CSV table of C-alpha atoms in Angstrom, one decimal:
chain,number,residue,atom,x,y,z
A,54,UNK,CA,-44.7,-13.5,-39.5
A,55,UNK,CA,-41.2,-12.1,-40.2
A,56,UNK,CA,-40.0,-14.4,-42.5
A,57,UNK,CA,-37.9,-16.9,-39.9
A,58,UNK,CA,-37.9,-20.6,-40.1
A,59,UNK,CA,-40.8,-23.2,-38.7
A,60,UNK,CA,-40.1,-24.1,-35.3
A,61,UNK,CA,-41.7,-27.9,-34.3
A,62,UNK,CA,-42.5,-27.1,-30.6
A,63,UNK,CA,-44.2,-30.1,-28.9
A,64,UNK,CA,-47.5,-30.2,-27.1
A,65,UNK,CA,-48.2,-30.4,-23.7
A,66,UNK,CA,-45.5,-28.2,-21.8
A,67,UNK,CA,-47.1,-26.5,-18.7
A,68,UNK,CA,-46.4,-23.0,-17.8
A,69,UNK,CA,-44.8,-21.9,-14.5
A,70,UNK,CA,-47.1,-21.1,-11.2
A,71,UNK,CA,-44.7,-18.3,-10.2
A,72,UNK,CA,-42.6,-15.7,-11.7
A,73,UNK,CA,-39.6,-14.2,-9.8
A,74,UNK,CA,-36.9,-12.1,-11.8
A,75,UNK,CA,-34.0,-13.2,-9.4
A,76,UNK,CA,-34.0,-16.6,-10.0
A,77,UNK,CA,-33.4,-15.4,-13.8
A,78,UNK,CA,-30.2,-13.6,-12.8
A,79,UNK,CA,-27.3,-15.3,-13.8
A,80,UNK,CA,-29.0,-17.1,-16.3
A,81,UNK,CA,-29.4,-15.1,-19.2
A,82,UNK,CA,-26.4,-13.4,-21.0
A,83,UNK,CA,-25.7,-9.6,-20.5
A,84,UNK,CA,-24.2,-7.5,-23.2
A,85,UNK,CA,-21.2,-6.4,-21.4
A,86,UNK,CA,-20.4,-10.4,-20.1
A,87,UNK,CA,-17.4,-11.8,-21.3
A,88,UNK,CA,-17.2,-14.5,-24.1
A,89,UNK,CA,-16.1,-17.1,-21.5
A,90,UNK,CA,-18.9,-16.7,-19.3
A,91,UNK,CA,-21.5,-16.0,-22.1
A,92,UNK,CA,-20.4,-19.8,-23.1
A,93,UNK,CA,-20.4,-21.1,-19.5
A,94,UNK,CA,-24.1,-20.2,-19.1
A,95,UNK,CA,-25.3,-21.5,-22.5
A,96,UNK,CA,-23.4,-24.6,-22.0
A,97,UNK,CA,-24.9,-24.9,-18.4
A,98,UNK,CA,-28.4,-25.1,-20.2
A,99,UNK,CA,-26.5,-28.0,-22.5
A,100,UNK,CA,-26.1,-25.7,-25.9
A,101,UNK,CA,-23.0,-26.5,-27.9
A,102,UNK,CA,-21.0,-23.1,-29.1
A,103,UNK,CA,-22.8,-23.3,-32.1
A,104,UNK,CA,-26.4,-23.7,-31.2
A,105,UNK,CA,-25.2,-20.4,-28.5
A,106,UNK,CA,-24.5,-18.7,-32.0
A,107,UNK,CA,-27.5,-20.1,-34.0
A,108,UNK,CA,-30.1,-19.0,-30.8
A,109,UNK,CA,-28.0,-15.2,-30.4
A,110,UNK,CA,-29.2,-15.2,-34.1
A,111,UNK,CA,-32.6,-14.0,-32.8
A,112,UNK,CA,-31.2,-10.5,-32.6
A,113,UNK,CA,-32.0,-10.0,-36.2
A,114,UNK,CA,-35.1,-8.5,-35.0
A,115,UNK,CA,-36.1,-6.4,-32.0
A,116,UNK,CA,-34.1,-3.6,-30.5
A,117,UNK,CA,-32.7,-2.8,-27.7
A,118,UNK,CA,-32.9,0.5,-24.9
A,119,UNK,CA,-29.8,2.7,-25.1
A,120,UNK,CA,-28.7,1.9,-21.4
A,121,UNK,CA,-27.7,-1.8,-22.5
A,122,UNK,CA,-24.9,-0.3,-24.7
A,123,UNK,CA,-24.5,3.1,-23.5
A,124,UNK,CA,-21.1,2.5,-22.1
A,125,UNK,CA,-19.8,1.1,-24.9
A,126,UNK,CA,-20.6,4.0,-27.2
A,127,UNK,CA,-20.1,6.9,-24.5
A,128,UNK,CA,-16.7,6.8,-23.6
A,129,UNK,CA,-16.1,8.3,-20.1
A,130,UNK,CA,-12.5,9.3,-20.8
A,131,UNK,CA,-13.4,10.4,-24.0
A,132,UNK,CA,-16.5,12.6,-23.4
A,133,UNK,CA,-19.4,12.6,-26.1
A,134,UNK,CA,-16.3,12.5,-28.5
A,135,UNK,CA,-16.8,12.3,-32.8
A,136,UNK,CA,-13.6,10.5,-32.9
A,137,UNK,CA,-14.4,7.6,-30.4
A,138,UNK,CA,-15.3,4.2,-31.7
A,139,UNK,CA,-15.4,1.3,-29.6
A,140,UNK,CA,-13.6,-1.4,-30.4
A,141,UNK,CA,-14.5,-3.7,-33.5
A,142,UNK,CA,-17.9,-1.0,-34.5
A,143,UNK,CA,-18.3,0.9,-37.7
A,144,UNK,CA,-17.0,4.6,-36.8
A,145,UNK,CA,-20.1,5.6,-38.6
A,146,UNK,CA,-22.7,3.7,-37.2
A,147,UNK,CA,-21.2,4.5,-33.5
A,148,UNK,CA,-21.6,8.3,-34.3
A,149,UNK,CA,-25.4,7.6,-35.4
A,150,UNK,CA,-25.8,5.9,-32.0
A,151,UNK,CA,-24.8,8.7,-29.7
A,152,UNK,CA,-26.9,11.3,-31.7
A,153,UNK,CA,-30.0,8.6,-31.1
A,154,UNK,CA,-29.1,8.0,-27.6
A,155,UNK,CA,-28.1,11.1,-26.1
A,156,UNK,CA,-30.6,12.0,-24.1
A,157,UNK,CA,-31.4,8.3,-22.8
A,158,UNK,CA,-30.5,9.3,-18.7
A,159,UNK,CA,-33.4,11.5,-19.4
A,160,UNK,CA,-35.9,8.7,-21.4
A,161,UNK,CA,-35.4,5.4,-20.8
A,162,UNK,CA,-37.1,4.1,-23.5
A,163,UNK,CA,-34.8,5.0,-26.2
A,164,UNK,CA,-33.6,2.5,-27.6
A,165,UNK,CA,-32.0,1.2,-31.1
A,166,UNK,CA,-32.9,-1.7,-33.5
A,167,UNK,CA,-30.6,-4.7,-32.9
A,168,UNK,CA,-30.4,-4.9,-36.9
A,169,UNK,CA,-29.9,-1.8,-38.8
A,170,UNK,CA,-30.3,-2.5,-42.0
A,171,UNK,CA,-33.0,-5.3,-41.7
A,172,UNK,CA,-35.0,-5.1,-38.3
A,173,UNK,CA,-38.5,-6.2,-38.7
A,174,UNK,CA,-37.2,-9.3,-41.1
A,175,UNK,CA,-35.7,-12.6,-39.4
A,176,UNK,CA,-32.8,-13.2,-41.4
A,177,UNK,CA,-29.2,-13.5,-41.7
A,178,UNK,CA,-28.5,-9.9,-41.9
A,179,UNK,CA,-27.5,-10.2,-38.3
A,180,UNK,CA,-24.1,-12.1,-39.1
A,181,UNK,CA,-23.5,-10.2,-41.8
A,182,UNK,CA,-23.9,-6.8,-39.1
A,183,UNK,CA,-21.4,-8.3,-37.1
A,184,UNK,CA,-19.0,-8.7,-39.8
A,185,UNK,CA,-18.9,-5.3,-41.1
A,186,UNK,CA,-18.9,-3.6,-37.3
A,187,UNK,CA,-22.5,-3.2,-36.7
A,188,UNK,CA,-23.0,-5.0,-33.5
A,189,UNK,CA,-25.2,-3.4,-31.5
A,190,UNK,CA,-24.7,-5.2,-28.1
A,191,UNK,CA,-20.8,-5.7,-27.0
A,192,UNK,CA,-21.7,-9.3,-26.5
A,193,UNK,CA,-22.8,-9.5,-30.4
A,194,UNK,CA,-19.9,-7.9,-32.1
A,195,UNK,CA,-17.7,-10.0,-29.6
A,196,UNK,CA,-18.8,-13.5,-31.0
A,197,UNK,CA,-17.5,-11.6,-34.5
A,198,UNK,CA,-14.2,-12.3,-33.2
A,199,UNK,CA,-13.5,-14.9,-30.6
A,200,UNK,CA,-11.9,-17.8,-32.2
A,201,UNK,CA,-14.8,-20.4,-30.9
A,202,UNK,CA,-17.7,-18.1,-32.2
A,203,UNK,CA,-16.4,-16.4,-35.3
A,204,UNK,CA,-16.6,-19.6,-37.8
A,205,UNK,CA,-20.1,-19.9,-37.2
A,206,UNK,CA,-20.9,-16.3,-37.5
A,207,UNK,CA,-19.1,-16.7,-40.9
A,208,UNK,CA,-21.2,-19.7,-42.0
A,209,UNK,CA,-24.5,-18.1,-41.0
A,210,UNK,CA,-23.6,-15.0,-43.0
A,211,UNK,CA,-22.4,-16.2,-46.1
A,212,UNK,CA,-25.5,-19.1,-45.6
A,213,UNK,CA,-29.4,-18.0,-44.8
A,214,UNK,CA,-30.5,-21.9,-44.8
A,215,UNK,CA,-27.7,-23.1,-42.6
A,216,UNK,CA,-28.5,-20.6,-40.0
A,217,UNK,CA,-32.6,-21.4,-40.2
A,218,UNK,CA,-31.6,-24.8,-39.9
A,219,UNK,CA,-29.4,-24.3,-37.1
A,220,UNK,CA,-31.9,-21.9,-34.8
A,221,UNK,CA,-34.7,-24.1,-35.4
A,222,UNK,CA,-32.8,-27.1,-33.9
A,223,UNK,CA,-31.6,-25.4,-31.3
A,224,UNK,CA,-34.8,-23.4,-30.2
A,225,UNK,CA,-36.4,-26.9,-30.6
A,226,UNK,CA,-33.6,-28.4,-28.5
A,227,UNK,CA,-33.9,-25.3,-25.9
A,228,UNK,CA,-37.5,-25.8,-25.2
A,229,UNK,CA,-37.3,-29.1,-23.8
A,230,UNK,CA,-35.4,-27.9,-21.1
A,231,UNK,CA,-37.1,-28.2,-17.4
A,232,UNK,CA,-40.3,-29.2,-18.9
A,233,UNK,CA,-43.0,-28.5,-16.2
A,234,UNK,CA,-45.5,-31.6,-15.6
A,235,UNK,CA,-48.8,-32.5,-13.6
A,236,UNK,CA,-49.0,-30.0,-10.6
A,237,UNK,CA,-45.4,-28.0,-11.2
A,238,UNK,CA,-47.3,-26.1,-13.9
A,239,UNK,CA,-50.6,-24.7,-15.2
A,240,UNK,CA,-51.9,-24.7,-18.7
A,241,UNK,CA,-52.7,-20.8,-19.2
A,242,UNK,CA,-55.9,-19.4,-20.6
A,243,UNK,CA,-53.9,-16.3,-21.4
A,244,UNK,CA,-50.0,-16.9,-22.1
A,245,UNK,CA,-49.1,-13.6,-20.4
A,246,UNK,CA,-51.3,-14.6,-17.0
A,247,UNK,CA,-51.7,-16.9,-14.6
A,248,UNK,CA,-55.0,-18.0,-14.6
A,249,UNK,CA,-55.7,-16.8,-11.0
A,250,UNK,CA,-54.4,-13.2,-12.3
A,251,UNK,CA,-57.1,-10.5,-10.1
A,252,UNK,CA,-55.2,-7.6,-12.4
């Protein structure tokens, strides 16, 4: 629907019986995690570097709320400041965040599109973001730069296909982890319900 590669997901897999947000924890990357442990937990899943870089690829669309980057772009020590720029971000584009995100203590749904320029397309604008300082997420403009990351983010810039090619592997690769079978899972009548829901 926006334009991103086919995906070959395989029949069959079951849905959880149970949803608990603390067995997530740890699991999924934050935006203000180092590089190190970003790796650690998508290697712990058994993704190489470059599917990690291929799968963060999914940022070209969506957005994200102003509290997941707020720190980055409101410096404490330099309050509400014109002049501040966090490292490796466009001066620009930082300004244009804190004028979107000023009041976001007071709303909490504020929020900005991961991918400026193209955020309802799934492409490699992304990459190409990251390049020129428009990293939304400290985690994203961070792969832009460490040594183990950055060739990649290079390739899928300067090469739509190689990235497609790359994310669909990888999301095909990712989604035949911890495959749930007979009665560890449920086939759902609605995806976004169990099917004893009483809601």
């Amino acid at each position: 629907m926006v334009g991103g590669p086919r995906i070959n997901v395989k029949y069959g897999r079951k849905d959880s019986l149970d949803s608990d947000m603390n067995r997530v924890e740890g699991k999924l990357a934050r935006p203000n995690m180092t590089m190190d442990h970003i790796i650690s937990i998508f290697g712990s899943a058994g993704l190489t570097v470059q599917e990690m870089v291929a799968l963060v690829g999914s940022h070209t669309i969506g957005f994200s709320h102003c509290k997941e980057f707020a720190s980055r772009i409101f410096n404490s020590n330099v309050e509400h400041s014109a002049d501040f720029c966090p490292e490796g971000m466009n001066a620009k584009y930082a300004a244009e965040l804190r004028k979107l995100c000023a009041n976001y203590t007071k709303d909490a749904e504020m929020s900005a599109f991961n991918d400026v320029f193209t955020p309802g397309k799934f492409d490699n604008m992304y990459y190409k973001n990251l390049q020129h300082g428009y990293g939304l997420l400290e985690s994203d403009q961070a792969i832009a730069f460490d040594n183990r990351t950055r060739p990649f983010v290079d390739l899928y810039a300067a090469n739509e296909t190689a990235f497609f090619d790359a994310f669909a592997k990888a999301m095909e690769k990712f989604s035949e982890q911890r495959v749930k079978t007979e009665l560890n899972g449920d086939v759902r009548r609605r995806c976004d319900q169990y099917n004893d829901y009483r809601g």
